[in-house]
mmCIF file of C-alpha atoms in Angstrom:
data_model
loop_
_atom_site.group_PDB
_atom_site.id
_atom_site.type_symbol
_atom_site.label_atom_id
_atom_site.label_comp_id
_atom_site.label_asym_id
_atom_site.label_seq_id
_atom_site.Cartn_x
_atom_site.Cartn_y
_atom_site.Cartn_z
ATOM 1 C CA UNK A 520 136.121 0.678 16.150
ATOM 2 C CA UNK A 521 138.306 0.767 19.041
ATOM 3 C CA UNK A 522 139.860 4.609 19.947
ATOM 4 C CA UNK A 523 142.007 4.295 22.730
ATOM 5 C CA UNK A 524 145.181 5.260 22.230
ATOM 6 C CA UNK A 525 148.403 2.701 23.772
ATOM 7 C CA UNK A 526 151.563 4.585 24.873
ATOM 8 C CA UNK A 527 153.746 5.981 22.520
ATOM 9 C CA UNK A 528 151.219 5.590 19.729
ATOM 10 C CA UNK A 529 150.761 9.071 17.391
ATOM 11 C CA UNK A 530 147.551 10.144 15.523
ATOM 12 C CA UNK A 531 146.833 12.800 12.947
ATOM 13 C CA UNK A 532 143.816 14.671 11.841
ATOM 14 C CA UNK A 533 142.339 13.094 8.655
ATOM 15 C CA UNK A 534 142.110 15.050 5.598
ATOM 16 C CA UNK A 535 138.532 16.185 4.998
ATOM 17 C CA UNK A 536 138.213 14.983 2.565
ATOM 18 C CA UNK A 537 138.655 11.467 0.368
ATOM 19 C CA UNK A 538 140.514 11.620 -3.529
ATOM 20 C CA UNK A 539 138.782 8.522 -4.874
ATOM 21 C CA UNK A 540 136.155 5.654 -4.323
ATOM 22 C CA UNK A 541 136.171 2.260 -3.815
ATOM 23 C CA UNK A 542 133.906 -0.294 -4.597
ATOM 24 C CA UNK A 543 132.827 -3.326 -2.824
ATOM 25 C CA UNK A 544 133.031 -6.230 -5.197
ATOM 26 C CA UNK A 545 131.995 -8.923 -2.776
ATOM 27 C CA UNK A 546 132.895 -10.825 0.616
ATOM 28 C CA UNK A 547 135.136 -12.670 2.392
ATOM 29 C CA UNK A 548 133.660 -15.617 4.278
ATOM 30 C CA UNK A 549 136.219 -17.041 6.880
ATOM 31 C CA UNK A 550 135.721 -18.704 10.084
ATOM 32 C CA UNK A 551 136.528 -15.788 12.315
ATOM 33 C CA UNK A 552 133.764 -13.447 13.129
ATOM 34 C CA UNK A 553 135.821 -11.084 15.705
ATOM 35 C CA UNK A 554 139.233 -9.907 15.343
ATOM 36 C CA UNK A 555 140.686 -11.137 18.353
ATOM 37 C CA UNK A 556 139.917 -14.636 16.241
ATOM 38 C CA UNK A 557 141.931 -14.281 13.611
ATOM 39 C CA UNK A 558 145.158 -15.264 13.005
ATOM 40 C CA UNK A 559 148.354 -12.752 12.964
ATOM 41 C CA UNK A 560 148.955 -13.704 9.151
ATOM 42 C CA UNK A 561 147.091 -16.474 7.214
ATOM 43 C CA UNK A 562 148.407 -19.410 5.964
ATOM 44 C CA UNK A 563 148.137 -21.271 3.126
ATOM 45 C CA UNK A 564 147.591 -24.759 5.322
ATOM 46 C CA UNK A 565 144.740 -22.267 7.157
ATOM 47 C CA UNK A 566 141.229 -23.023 6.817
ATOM 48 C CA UNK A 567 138.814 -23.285 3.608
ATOM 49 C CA UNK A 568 137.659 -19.420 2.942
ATOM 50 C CA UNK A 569 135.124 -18.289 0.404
ATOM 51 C CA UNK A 570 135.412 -14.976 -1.850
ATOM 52 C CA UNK A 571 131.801 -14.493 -2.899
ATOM 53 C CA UNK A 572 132.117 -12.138 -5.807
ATOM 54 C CA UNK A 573 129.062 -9.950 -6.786
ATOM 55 C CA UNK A 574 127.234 -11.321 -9.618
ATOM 56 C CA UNK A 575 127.662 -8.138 -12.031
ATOM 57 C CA UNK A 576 131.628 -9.124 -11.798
ATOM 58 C CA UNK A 577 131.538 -12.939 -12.477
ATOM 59 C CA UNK A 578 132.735 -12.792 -16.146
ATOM 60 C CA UNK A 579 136.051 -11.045 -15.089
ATOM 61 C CA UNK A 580 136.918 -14.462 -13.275
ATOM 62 C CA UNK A 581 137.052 -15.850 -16.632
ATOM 63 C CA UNK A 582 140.947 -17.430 -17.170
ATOM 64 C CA UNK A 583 141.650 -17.922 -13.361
ATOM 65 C CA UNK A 584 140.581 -21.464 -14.139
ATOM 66 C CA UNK A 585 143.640 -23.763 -13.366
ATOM 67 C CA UNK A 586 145.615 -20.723 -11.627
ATOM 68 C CA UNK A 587 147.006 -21.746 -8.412
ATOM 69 C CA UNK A 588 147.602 -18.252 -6.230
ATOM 70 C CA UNK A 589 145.802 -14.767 -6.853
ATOM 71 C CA UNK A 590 146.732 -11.709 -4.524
ATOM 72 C CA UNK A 591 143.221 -10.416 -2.990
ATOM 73 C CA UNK A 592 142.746 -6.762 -1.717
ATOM 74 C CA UNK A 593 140.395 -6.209 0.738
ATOM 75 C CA UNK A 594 138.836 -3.510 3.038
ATOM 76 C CA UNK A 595 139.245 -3.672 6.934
ATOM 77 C CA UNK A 596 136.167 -1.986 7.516
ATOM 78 C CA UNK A 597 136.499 -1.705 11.258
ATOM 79 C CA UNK A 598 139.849 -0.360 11.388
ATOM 80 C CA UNK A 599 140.707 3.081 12.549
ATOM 81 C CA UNK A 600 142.877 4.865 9.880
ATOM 82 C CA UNK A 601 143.914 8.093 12.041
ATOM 83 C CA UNK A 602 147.399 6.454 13.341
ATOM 84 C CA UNK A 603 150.581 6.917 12.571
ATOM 85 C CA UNK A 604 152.592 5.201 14.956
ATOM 86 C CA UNK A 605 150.809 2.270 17.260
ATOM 87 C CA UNK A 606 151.716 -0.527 18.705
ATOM 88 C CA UNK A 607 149.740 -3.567 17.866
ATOM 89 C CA UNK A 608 148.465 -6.455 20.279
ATOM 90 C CA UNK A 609 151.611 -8.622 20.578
ATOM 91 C CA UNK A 610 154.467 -5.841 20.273
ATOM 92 C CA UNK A 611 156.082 -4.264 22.754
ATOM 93 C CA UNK A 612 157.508 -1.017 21.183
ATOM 94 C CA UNK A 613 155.922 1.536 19.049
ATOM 95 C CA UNK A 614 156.465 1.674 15.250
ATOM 96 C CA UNK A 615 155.302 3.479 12.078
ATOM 97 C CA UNK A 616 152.206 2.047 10.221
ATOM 98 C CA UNK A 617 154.374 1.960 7.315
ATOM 99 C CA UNK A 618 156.224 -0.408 8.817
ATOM 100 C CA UNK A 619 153.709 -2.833 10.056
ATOM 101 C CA UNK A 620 151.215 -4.638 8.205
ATOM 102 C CA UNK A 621 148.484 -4.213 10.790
ATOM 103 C CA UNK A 622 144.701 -3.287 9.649
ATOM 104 C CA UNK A 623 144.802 0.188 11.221
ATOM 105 C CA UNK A 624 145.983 2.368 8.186
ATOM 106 C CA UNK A 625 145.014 5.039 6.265
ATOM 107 C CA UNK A 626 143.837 3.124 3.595
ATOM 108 C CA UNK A 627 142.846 0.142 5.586
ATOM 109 C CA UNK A 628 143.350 -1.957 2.383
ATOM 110 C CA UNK A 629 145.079 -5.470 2.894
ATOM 111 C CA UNK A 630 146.960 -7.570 0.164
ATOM 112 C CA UNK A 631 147.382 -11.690 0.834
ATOM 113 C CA UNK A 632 148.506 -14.135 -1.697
ATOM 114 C CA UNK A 633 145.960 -17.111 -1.216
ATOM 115 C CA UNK A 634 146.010 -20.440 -3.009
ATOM 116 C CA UNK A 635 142.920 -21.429 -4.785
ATOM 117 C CA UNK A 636 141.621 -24.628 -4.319
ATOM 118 C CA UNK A 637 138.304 -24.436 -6.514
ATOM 119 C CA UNK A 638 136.330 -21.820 -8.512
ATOM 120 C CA UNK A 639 132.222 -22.637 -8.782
ATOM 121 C CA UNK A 640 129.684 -19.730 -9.977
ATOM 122 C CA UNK A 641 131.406 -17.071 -8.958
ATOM 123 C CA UNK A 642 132.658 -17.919 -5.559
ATOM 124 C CA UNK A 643 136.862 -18.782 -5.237
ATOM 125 C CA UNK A 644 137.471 -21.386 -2.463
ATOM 126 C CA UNK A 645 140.909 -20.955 -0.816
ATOM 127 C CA UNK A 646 143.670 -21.041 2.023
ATOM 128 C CA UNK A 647 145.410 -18.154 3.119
ATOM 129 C CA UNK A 648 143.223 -15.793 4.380
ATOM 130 C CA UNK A 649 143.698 -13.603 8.037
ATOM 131 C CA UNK A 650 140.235 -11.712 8.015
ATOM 132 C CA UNK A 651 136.626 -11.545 9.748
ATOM 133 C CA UNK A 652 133.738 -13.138 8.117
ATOM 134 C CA UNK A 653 132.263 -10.659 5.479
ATOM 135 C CA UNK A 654 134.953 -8.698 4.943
ATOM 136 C CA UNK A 655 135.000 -6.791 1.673
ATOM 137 C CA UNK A 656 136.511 -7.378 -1.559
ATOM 138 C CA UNK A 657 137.835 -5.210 -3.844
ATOM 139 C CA UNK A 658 140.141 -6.591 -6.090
ATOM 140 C CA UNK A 659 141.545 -10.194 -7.119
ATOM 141 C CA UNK A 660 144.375 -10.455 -9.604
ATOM 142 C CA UNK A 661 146.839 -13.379 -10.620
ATOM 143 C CA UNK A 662 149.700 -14.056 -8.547
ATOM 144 C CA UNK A 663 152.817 -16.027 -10.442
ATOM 145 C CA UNK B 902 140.860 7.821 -20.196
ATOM 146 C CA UNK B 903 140.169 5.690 -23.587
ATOM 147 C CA UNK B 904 136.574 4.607 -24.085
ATOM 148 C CA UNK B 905 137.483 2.931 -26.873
ATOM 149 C CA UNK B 906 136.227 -1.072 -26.685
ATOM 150 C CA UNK B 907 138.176 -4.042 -28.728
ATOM 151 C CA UNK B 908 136.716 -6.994 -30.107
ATOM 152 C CA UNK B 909 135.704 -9.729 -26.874
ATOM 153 C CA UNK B 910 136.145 -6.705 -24.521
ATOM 154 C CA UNK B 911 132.683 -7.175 -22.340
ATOM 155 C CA UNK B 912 131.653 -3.832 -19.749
ATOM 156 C CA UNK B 913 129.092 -3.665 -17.394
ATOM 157 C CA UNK B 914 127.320 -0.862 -15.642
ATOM 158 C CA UNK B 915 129.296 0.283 -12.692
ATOM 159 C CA UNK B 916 127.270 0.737 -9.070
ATOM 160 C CA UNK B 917 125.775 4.283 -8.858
ATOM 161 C CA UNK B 918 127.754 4.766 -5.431
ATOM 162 C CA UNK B 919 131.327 4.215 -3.984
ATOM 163 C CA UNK B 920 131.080 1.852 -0.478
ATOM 164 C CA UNK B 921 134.159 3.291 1.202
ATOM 165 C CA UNK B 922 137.023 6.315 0.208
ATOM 166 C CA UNK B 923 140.461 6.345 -0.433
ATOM 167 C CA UNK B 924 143.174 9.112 0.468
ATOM 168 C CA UNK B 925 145.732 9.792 -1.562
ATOM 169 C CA UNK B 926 148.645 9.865 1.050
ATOM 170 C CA UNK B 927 151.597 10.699 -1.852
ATOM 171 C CA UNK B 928 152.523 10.637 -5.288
ATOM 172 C CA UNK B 929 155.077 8.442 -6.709
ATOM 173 C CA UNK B 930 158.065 10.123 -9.304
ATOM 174 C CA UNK B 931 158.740 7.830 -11.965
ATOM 175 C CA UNK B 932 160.653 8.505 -15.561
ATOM 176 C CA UNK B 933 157.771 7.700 -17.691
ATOM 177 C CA UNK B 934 154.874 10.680 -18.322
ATOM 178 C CA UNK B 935 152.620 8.306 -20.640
ATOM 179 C CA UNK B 936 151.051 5.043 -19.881
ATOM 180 C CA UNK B 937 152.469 3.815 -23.813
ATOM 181 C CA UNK B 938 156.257 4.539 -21.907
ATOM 182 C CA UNK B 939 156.010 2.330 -18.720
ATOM 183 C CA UNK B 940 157.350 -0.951 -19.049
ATOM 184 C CA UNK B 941 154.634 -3.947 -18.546
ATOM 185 C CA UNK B 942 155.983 -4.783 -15.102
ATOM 186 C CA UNK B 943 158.556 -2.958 -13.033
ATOM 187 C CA UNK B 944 161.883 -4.484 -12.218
ATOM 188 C CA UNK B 945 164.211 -4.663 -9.301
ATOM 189 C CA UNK B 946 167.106 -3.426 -11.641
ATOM 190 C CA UNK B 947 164.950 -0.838 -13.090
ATOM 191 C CA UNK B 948 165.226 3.282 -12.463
ATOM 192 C CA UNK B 949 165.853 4.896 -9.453
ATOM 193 C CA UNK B 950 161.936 6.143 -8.416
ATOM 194 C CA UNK B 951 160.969 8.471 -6.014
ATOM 195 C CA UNK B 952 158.194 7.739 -3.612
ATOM 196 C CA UNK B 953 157.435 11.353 -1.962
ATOM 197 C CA UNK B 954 155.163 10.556 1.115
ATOM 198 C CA UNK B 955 152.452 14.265 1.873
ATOM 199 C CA UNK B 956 154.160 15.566 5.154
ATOM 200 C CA UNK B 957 150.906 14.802 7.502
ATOM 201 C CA UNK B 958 151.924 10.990 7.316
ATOM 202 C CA UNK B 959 155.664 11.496 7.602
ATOM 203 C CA UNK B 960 155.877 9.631 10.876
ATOM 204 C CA UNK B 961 154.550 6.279 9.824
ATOM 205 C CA UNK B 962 157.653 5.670 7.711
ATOM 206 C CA UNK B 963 159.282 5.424 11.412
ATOM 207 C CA UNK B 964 161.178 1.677 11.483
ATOM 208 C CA UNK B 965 161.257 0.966 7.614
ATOM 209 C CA UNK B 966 165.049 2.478 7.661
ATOM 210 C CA UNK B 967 166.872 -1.236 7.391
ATOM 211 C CA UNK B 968 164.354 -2.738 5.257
ATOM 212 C CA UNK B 969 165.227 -3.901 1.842
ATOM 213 C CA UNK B 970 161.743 -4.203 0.261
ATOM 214 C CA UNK B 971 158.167 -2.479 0.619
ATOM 215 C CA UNK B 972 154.485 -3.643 -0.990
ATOM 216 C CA UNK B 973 153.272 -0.360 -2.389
ATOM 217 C CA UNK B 974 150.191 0.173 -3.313
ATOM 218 C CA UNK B 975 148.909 2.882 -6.135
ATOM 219 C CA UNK B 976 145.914 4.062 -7.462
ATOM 220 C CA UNK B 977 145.627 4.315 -11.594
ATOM 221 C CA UNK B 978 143.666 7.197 -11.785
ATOM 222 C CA UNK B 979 143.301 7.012 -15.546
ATOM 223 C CA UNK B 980 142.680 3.561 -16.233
ATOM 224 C CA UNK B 981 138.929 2.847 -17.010
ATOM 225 C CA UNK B 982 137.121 0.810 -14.416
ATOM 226 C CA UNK B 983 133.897 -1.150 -16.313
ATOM 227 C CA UNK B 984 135.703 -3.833 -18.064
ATOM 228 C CA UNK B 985 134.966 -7.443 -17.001
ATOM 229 C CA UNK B 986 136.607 -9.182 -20.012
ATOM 230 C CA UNK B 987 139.751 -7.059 -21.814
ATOM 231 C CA UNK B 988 142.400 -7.447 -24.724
ATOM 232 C CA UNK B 989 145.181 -5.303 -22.752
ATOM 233 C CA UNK B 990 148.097 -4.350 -25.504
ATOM 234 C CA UNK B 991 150.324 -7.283 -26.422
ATOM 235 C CA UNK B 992 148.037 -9.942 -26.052
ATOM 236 C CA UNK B 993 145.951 -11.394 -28.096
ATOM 237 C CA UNK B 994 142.723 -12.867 -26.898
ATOM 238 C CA UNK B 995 140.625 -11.390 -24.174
ATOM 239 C CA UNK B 996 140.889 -12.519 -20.745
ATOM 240 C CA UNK B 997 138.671 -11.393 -17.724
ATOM 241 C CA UNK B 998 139.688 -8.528 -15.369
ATOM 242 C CA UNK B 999 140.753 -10.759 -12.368
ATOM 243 C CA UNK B 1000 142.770 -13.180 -13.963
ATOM 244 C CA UNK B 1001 145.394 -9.767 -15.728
ATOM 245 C CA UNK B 1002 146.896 -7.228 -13.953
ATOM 246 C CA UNK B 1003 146.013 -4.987 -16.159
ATOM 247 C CA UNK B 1004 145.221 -1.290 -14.570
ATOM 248 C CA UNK B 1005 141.920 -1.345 -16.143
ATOM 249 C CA UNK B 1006 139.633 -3.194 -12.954
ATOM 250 C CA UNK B 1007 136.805 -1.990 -10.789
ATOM 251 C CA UNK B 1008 139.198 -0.346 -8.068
ATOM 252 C CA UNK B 1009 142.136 0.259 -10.213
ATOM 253 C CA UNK B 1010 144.913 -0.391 -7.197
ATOM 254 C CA UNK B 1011 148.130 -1.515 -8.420
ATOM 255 C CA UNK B 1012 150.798 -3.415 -5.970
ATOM 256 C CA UNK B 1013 154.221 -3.499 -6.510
ATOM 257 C CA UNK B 1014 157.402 -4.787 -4.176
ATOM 258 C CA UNK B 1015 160.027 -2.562 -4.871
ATOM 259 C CA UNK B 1016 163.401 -2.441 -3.742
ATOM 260 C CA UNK B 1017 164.018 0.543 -1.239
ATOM 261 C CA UNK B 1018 167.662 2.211 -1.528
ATOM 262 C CA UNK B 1019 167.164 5.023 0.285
ATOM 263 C CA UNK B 1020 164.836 7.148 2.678
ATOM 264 C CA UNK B 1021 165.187 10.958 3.511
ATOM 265 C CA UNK B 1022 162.527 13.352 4.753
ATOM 266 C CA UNK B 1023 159.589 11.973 3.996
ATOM 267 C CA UNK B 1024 160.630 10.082 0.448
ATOM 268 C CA UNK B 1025 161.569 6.556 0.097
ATOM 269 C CA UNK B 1026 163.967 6.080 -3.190
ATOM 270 C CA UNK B 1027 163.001 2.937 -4.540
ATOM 271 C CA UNK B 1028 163.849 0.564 -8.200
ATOM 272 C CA UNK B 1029 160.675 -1.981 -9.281
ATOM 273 C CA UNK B 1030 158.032 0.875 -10.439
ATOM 274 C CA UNK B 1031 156.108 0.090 -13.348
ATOM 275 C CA UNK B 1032 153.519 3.330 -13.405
ATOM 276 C CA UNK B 1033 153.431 6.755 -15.003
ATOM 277 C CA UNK B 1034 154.772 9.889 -13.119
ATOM 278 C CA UNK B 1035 152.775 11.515 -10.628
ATOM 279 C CA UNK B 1036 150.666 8.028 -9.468
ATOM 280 C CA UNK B 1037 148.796 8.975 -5.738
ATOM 281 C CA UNK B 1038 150.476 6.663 -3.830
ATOM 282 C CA UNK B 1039 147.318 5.512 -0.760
ATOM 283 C CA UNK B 1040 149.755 2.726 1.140
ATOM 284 C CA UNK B 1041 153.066 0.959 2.023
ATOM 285 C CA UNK B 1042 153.606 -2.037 3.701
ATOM 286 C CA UNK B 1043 156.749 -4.105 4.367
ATOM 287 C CA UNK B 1044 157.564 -6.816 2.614
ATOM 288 C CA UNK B 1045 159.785 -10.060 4.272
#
């Protein structure tokens, strides 16, 4: 986690607290193992990426079969989640984190529609993805 | 929250411990005060909803003014979350978890793009909601 703070960019105290839970329902497995790697946005010509999904979740892939996009959520686990306005590598002026879809959040929770290019024992193969290698999973759902 | 299971519904044991938190960063003010009310998915021509961002995270919303859509993400803090395979209402044959958007799923985070008309201290007016009043709103992201 990186905590230096660029001009211009705001924090806030956290609340003490967290409201709810999360849980991690398996990885990402991409070619990128820093962030600096990754691309700005993924791409649905991008590399082959792997969702490994936890075995005790397999049978709610069932009916993805023949599905061509899902959306994935996932957890960027190294992000800080204490800004409010930054500026991210590769802009020049500071903006609100609502605005932006940078990692650093306070939910650091990402969407990206991916296209699926095979499904084998519990493990989706597909393009689109922007993240490190391992990053968590929590959610897949069908994408029209 | 309805414990009740239909025929082909399948649940597992969920893991005895969340892996990361969530903070509930607003609360989104909708017409509908039952889940039987909403409408199965929101629409762009749909009510005028209110979006009322907590005042700690009021200056992240700096630079959406201009933007005609957002990604908004929700948390369904009633739906059940140990439901692999599920009959949601109106369908008839069950169907695994990831391949509905159902609210019933392991992290029950819903995403919507709705249409913004309007922002003003702290709350983003906004058509395309599909979830009861009161739903903790935990991000918002713009949409191209």
């Amino acid at each position: 986690m990186d905590d230096e703070m660029r001009p211009g960019e705001i924090s806030v105290a956290l609340p003490a607290e967290f409201d709810a839970g999360l849980y991690f329902i398996g990885r990402i497995r991409t070619p990128w193992s820093s962030r600096a790697e990754c691309p700005r946005r993924g791409a649905h010509d991008g590399p082959l990426c792997r969702i490994e999904v936890d075995e005790r979740w397999w049978p709610a892939l069932r009916g993805l079969e023949g599905r061509r996009f899902i959306q994935a959520l996932y957890f960027m686990h190294q992000a800080r989640r204490d800004l409010l306005v930054q500026t991210p590598r590769g802009r020049e002026t500071p903006l609100g984190t609502f605005a932006l879809r940078s990692p650093v959040r306070p939910n650091p929770i990402a969407s990206s529609v991916v296209q699926i290019e095979a499904i084998e024992h519990g493990t989706v193969i597909a393009r689109g993805f922007d993240c490190m290698d391992g990053t968590p999973l929590i959610d897949i759902k069908p994408q029209d």
